[in-house]
CSV table of C-alpha atoms in Angstrom, one decimal:
chain,number,residue,atom,x,y,z
Y,24,ALA,CA,43.7,-4.2,-12.4
Y,25,GLN,CA,42.4,-7.4,-13.8
Y,26,LYS,CA,45.1,-8.9,-16.0
Y,27,ILE,CA,43.1,-11.7,-17.5
Y,28,THR,CA,39.4,-11.3,-18.3
Y,29,GLN,CA,37.1,-14.1,-19.2
Y,30,THR,CA,33.6,-12.6,-19.7
Y,31,GLN,CA,31.7,-15.9,-20.5
Y,32,PRO,CA,30.8,-17.7,-17.2
Y,33,GLY,CA,29.2,-20.5,-19.2
Y,34,MET,CA,29.0,-21.7,-22.8
Y,35,PHE,CA,26.9,-24.3,-24.5
Y,36,VAL,CA,27.8,-26.1,-27.7
Y,37,GLN,CA,26.5,-29.2,-29.5
Y,38,GLU,CA,28.7,-32.1,-30.2
Y,39,LYS,CA,30.8,-31.8,-33.4
Y,40,GLU,CA,30.4,-28.0,-33.5
Y,41,ALA,CA,33.2,-25.5,-33.0
Y,42,VAL,CA,33.2,-23.2,-30.0
Y,43,THR,CA,35.2,-20.1,-29.1
Y,44,LEU,CA,36.1,-19.2,-25.6
Y,45,ASP,CA,37.0,-15.5,-25.1
Y,46,CYS,CA,40.0,-14.2,-23.2
Y,47,THR,CA,41.3,-10.6,-23.1
Y,48,TYR,CA,44.4,-9.6,-21.2
Y,49,ASP,CA,46.2,-6.5,-20.0
Y,50,THR,CA,49.9,-6.0,-19.8
Y,51,SER,CA,52.5,-3.4,-20.6
Y,52,ASP,CA,55.3,-6.0,-20.8
Y,53,PRO,CA,56.2,-6.5,-24.5
Y,54,SER,CA,57.2,-10.1,-23.7
Y,55,TYR,CA,54.6,-12.4,-22.3
Y,56,GLY,CA,53.0,-15.8,-22.8
Y,57,LEU,CA,49.4,-16.8,-22.9
Y,58,PHE,CA,48.1,-20.2,-21.8
Y,59,TRP,CA,44.9,-22.2,-21.7
Y,60,TYR,CA,44.2,-24.9,-19.2
Y,61,LYS,CA,41.3,-27.3,-18.9
Y,62,GLN,CA,39.8,-28.4,-15.6
Y,63,PRO,CA,37.4,-31.4,-15.9
Y,64,SER,CA,34.9,-32.2,-13.1
Y,65,SER,CA,37.6,-34.5,-11.6
Y,66,GLY,CA,39.5,-31.3,-10.7
Y,67,GLU,CA,42.9,-31.7,-12.2
Y,68,MET,CA,44.4,-28.8,-14.3
Y,69,ILE,CA,45.4,-29.9,-17.8
Y,70,PHE,CA,47.6,-27.7,-20.0
Y,71,LEU,CA,46.2,-27.2,-23.5
Y,72,ILE,CA,48.0,-24.6,-25.5
Y,73,TYR,CA,50.6,-21.8,-25.3
Y,74,GLN,CA,51.1,-18.6,-27.3
Y,75,GLY,CA,54.1,-16.4,-27.0
Y,76,SER,CA,53.8,-12.6,-27.6
Y,77,TYR,CA,56.4,-12.7,-30.4
Y,78,ASP,CA,55.0,-15.8,-32.1
Y,79,GLN,CA,54.1,-15.0,-35.7
Y,80,GLN,CA,51.5,-17.7,-36.1
Y,81,ASN,CA,48.6,-18.7,-34.0
Y,82,ALA,CA,49.3,-21.8,-31.8
Y,83,THR,CA,47.5,-25.0,-32.6
Y,84,GLU,CA,47.4,-28.3,-30.8
Y,85,GLY,CA,45.1,-30.9,-32.3
Y,86,ARG,CA,41.5,-29.6,-32.1
Y,87,TYR,CA,42.6,-26.6,-30.1
Y,88,SER,CA,43.8,-23.4,-31.6
Y,89,LEU,CA,44.5,-20.0,-30.1
Y,90,ASN,CA,43.2,-17.0,-32.0
Y,91,PHE,CA,45.8,-14.4,-31.0
Y,92,GLN,CA,45.0,-10.8,-31.8
Y,93,LYS,CA,47.8,-8.8,-30.3
Y,94,ALA,CA,46.5,-5.3,-31.0
Y,95,ARG,CA,43.1,-6.2,-29.4
Y,96,LYS,CA,44.9,-8.0,-26.5
Y,97,SER,CA,42.8,-11.1,-27.0
Y,98,ALA,CA,43.7,-14.8,-26.9
Y,99,ASN,CA,40.6,-16.7,-27.6
Y,100,LEU,CA,40.6,-20.5,-27.5
Y,101,VAL,CA,38.9,-22.3,-30.4
Y,102,ILE,CA,37.8,-25.9,-30.0
Y,103,SER,CA,36.9,-27.5,-33.3
Y,104,ALA,CA,34.6,-30.5,-33.5
Y,105,SER,CA,33.5,-30.5,-29.9
Y,106,GLN,CA,33.3,-33.8,-28.0
Y,107,LEU,CA,31.4,-34.7,-24.9
Y,108,GLY,CA,34.7,-35.0,-23.0
Y,109,ASP,CA,35.3,-31.3,-23.7
Y,110,SER,CA,32.8,-30.4,-21.0
Y,111,ALA,CA,34.9,-28.7,-18.4
Y,112,MET,CA,36.1,-25.4,-17.0
Y,113,TYR,CA,38.6,-23.6,-19.2
Y,114,PHE,CA,41.0,-21.1,-17.8
Y,115,CYS,CA,43.1,-18.5,-19.7
Y,116,ALA,CA,46.3,-17.5,-18.0
Y,117,MET,CA,49.2,-15.1,-18.7
Y,118,ARG,CA,52.9,-14.9,-17.7
Y,119,GLU,CA,54.8,-11.7,-18.1
Y,120,VAL,CA,58.5,-12.4,-18.9
Y,121,ASN,CA,60.1,-9.2,-17.6
Y,122,THR,CA,58.1,-8.8,-14.4
Y,123,GLY,CA,58.0,-12.4,-13.2
Y,124,PHE,CA,58.1,-15.2,-15.7
Y,125,GLN,CA,57.7,-17.6,-12.8
Y,126,LYS,CA,54.2,-16.2,-12.0
Y,127,LEU,CA,51.2,-17.4,-13.9
Y,128,VAL,CA,48.0,-15.3,-13.5
Y,129,PHE,CA,44.7,-16.9,-14.2
Y,130,GLY,CA,41.3,-15.7,-15.3
Y,131,THR,CA,38.1,-16.7,-13.6
Y,132,GLY,CA,37.3,-19.4,-16.1
Y,133,THR,CA,34.5,-20.4,-18.5
Y,134,ARG,CA,32.4,-23.5,-18.0
Y,135,LEU,CA,31.8,-25.3,-21.3
Y,136,LEU,CA,29.0,-27.8,-21.6
Y,137,VAL,CA,28.9,-30.0,-24.7
Y,138,SER,CA,25.5,-31.6,-25.4
Y,139,PRO,CA,24.8,-34.6,-27.6
L,20,ASN,CA,56.3,-41.8,-13.1
L,21,ALA,CA,53.7,-40.7,-10.5
L,22,GLY,CA,53.9,-37.1,-11.7
L,23,VAL,CA,52.8,-34.6,-9.1
L,24,THR,CA,51.3,-36.0,-5.9
L,25,GLN,CA,49.5,-34.2,-3.2
L,26,THR,CA,48.4,-35.4,0.3
L,27,PRO,CA,45.9,-35.3,1.8
L,28,LYS,CA,43.1,-35.1,-0.7
L,29,PHE,CA,40.7,-33.7,1.9
L,30,GLN,CA,41.3,-32.0,5.2
L,31,VAL,CA,39.1,-30.3,7.8
L,32,LEU,CA,40.7,-28.0,10.3
L,33,LYS,CA,39.6,-25.8,13.2
L,34,THR,CA,40.5,-22.2,13.3
L,35,GLY,CA,43.9,-21.7,14.7
L,36,GLN,CA,45.2,-25.2,13.9
L,37,SER,CA,48.3,-25.6,11.9
L,38,MET,CA,49.0,-28.2,9.2
L,39,THR,CA,51.2,-29.0,6.3
L,40,LEU,CA,50.0,-29.9,2.8
L,41,GLN,CA,52.4,-32.2,1.1
L,42,CYS,CA,53.5,-32.0,-2.6
L,43,ALA,CA,56.0,-34.2,-4.3
L,44,GLN,CA,57.1,-34.8,-7.9
L,45,ASP,CA,59.3,-37.5,-9.4
L,46,MET,CA,60.2,-35.7,-12.6
L,47,ASN,CA,63.3,-33.9,-11.4
L,48,HIS,CA,61.6,-30.6,-12.0
L,49,GLU,CA,63.3,-27.5,-10.8
L,50,TYR,CA,60.2,-25.3,-10.6
L,51,MET,CA,57.4,-25.9,-8.2
L,52,SER,CA,54.5,-23.8,-7.1
L,53,TRP,CA,51.4,-23.6,-4.9
L,54,TYR,CA,48.1,-22.2,-6.0
L,55,ARG,CA,44.7,-21.8,-4.3
L,56,GLN,CA,41.4,-21.9,-6.2
L,57,ASP,CA,38.3,-20.3,-4.7
L,58,PRO,CA,34.8,-20.3,-6.2
L,59,GLY,CA,34.3,-17.8,-8.9
L,60,MET,CA,38.0,-17.0,-9.1
L,61,GLY,CA,40.9,-18.3,-11.0
L,62,LEU,CA,43.9,-20.0,-9.5
L,63,ARG,CA,46.1,-17.6,-7.4
L,64,LEU,CA,49.8,-18.2,-6.8
L,65,ILE,CA,50.8,-18.5,-3.2
L,66,HIS,CA,54.5,-19.4,-3.2
L,67,TYR,CA,56.9,-20.8,-5.7
L,68,SER,CA,60.4,-22.3,-5.9
L,69,VAL,CA,62.9,-22.3,-8.7
L,70,GLY,CA,65.1,-24.9,-7.1
L,71,ALA,CA,66.1,-26.5,-3.8
L,72,GLY,CA,66.7,-23.9,-1.2
L,73,ILE,CA,65.1,-21.1,-3.2
L,74,THR,CA,61.5,-19.9,-2.6
L,75,ASP,CA,59.6,-16.7,-3.2
L,76,GLN,CA,56.2,-15.2,-2.7
L,77,GLY,CA,53.4,-15.2,-5.2
L,78,GLU,CA,50.2,-13.2,-5.2
L,79,VAL,CA,48.7,-14.3,-1.9
L,80,PRO,CA,51.4,-15.5,0.4
L,81,ASN,CA,50.1,-14.3,3.8
L,82,GLY,CA,49.4,-17.1,6.3
L,83,TYR,CA,51.5,-19.6,4.4
L,84,ASN,CA,55.1,-20.8,4.7
L,85,VAL,CA,57.1,-23.0,2.3
L,86,SER,CA,60.5,-24.5,2.2
L,87,ARG,CA,62.3,-26.5,-0.5
L,88,SER,CA,65.0,-28.8,1.1
L,89,THR,CA,64.9,-31.3,-1.8
L,90,THR,CA,64.1,-31.1,-5.5
L,91,GLU,CA,61.2,-33.5,-5.0
L,92,ASP,CA,59.3,-32.0,-2.2
L,93,PHE,CA,57.6,-28.6,-1.7
L,94,PRO,CA,55.4,-28.6,1.4
L,95,LEU,CA,52.9,-25.8,2.2
L,96,ARG,CA,52.5,-24.9,5.8
L,97,LEU,CA,49.4,-23.2,7.3
L,98,LEU,CA,50.6,-21.5,10.4
L,99,SER,CA,47.3,-20.7,12.1
L,100,ALA,CA,44.4,-21.7,9.9
L,101,ALA,CA,41.6,-19.2,9.3
L,102,PRO,CA,38.2,-19.7,7.6
L,103,SER,CA,39.5,-17.5,4.7
L,104,GLN,CA,41.9,-20.3,3.9
L,105,THR,CA,39.1,-22.6,3.0
L,106,SER,CA,40.0,-23.5,-0.6
L,107,VAL,CA,41.3,-26.1,-3.0
L,108,TYR,CA,45.1,-26.1,-3.1
L,109,PHE,CA,47.0,-27.1,-6.2
L,110,CYS,CA,50.7,-27.9,-6.4
L,111,ALA,CA,52.3,-27.6,-9.8
L,112,SER,CA,55.8,-28.3,-11.3
L,113,SER,CA,57.8,-27.8,-14.5
L,114,ARG,CA,61.3,-28.7,-15.6
L,115,ARG,CA,62.3,-25.0,-15.6
L,116,ALA,CA,60.4,-21.9,-14.5
L,117,ARG,CA,60.4,-20.7,-18.2
L,118,ASP,CA,58.8,-24.0,-19.5
L,119,ASN,CA,55.4,-23.5,-21.0
L,120,GLU,CA,53.7,-26.5,-19.5
L,121,GLN,CA,53.2,-26.9,-15.8
L,122,PHE,CA,52.0,-30.2,-14.4
L,123,PHE,CA,49.4,-30.0,-11.7
L,124,GLY,CA,48.7,-32.3,-8.8
L,125,PRO,CA,45.1,-33.5,-8.1
L,126,GLY,CA,44.5,-30.9,-5.5
L,127,THR,CA,43.8,-30.8,-1.7
L,128,ARG,CA,40.3,-29.6,-0.6
L,129,LEU,CA,40.8,-27.8,2.7
L,130,THR,CA,37.9,-26.6,5.0
L,131,VAL,CA,38.6,-24.4,8.0
L,132,LEU,CA,35.8,-24.3,10.5
């Protein structure tokens, strides 16, 4: 079963606008972590943000925030005030603490294109 | 700090050849891992290590071997390359396995003919 689902293969946004990248997940483990990574065209993977399943508040890191809706099993990434440099692939990932906290499972990614 | 380094950047192999992808980190990280990235798919975990002398299998371990004789190095060996192993390979590390942030290397693009 797909553990991480990213249904948007591509998204377009204008510079300075906000954009939401969708991520839903599937787990029966009560303790888990959710991650977002950015992969620019240069290829490296860059960690953006983390949300723990027991965290009471949504995670934020600068212009990035994670809209965590536990009951709906969604962990959407919100990028505020998009910049041209935000154009990249974005991957959602999950780690289940009780069944293998060492193992990160990734979604298929969403390509974001920011236009001037 | 150089961070996580990988060599080579590109490699072309013939079916049946063997080779080793190198990964090194200079951050004294305990946890290291190898992923492969195929078109249209997310990264998939091949093998990981939680410390020198300790390795374990990830999601797609078949056809690959690893060892961890030092904290710094975590090489990935392809025993007999197959076209299905054509992929981009990423090495990653973190201070501890439970750390939230993993640091990724630049990747190795491998083509098996």
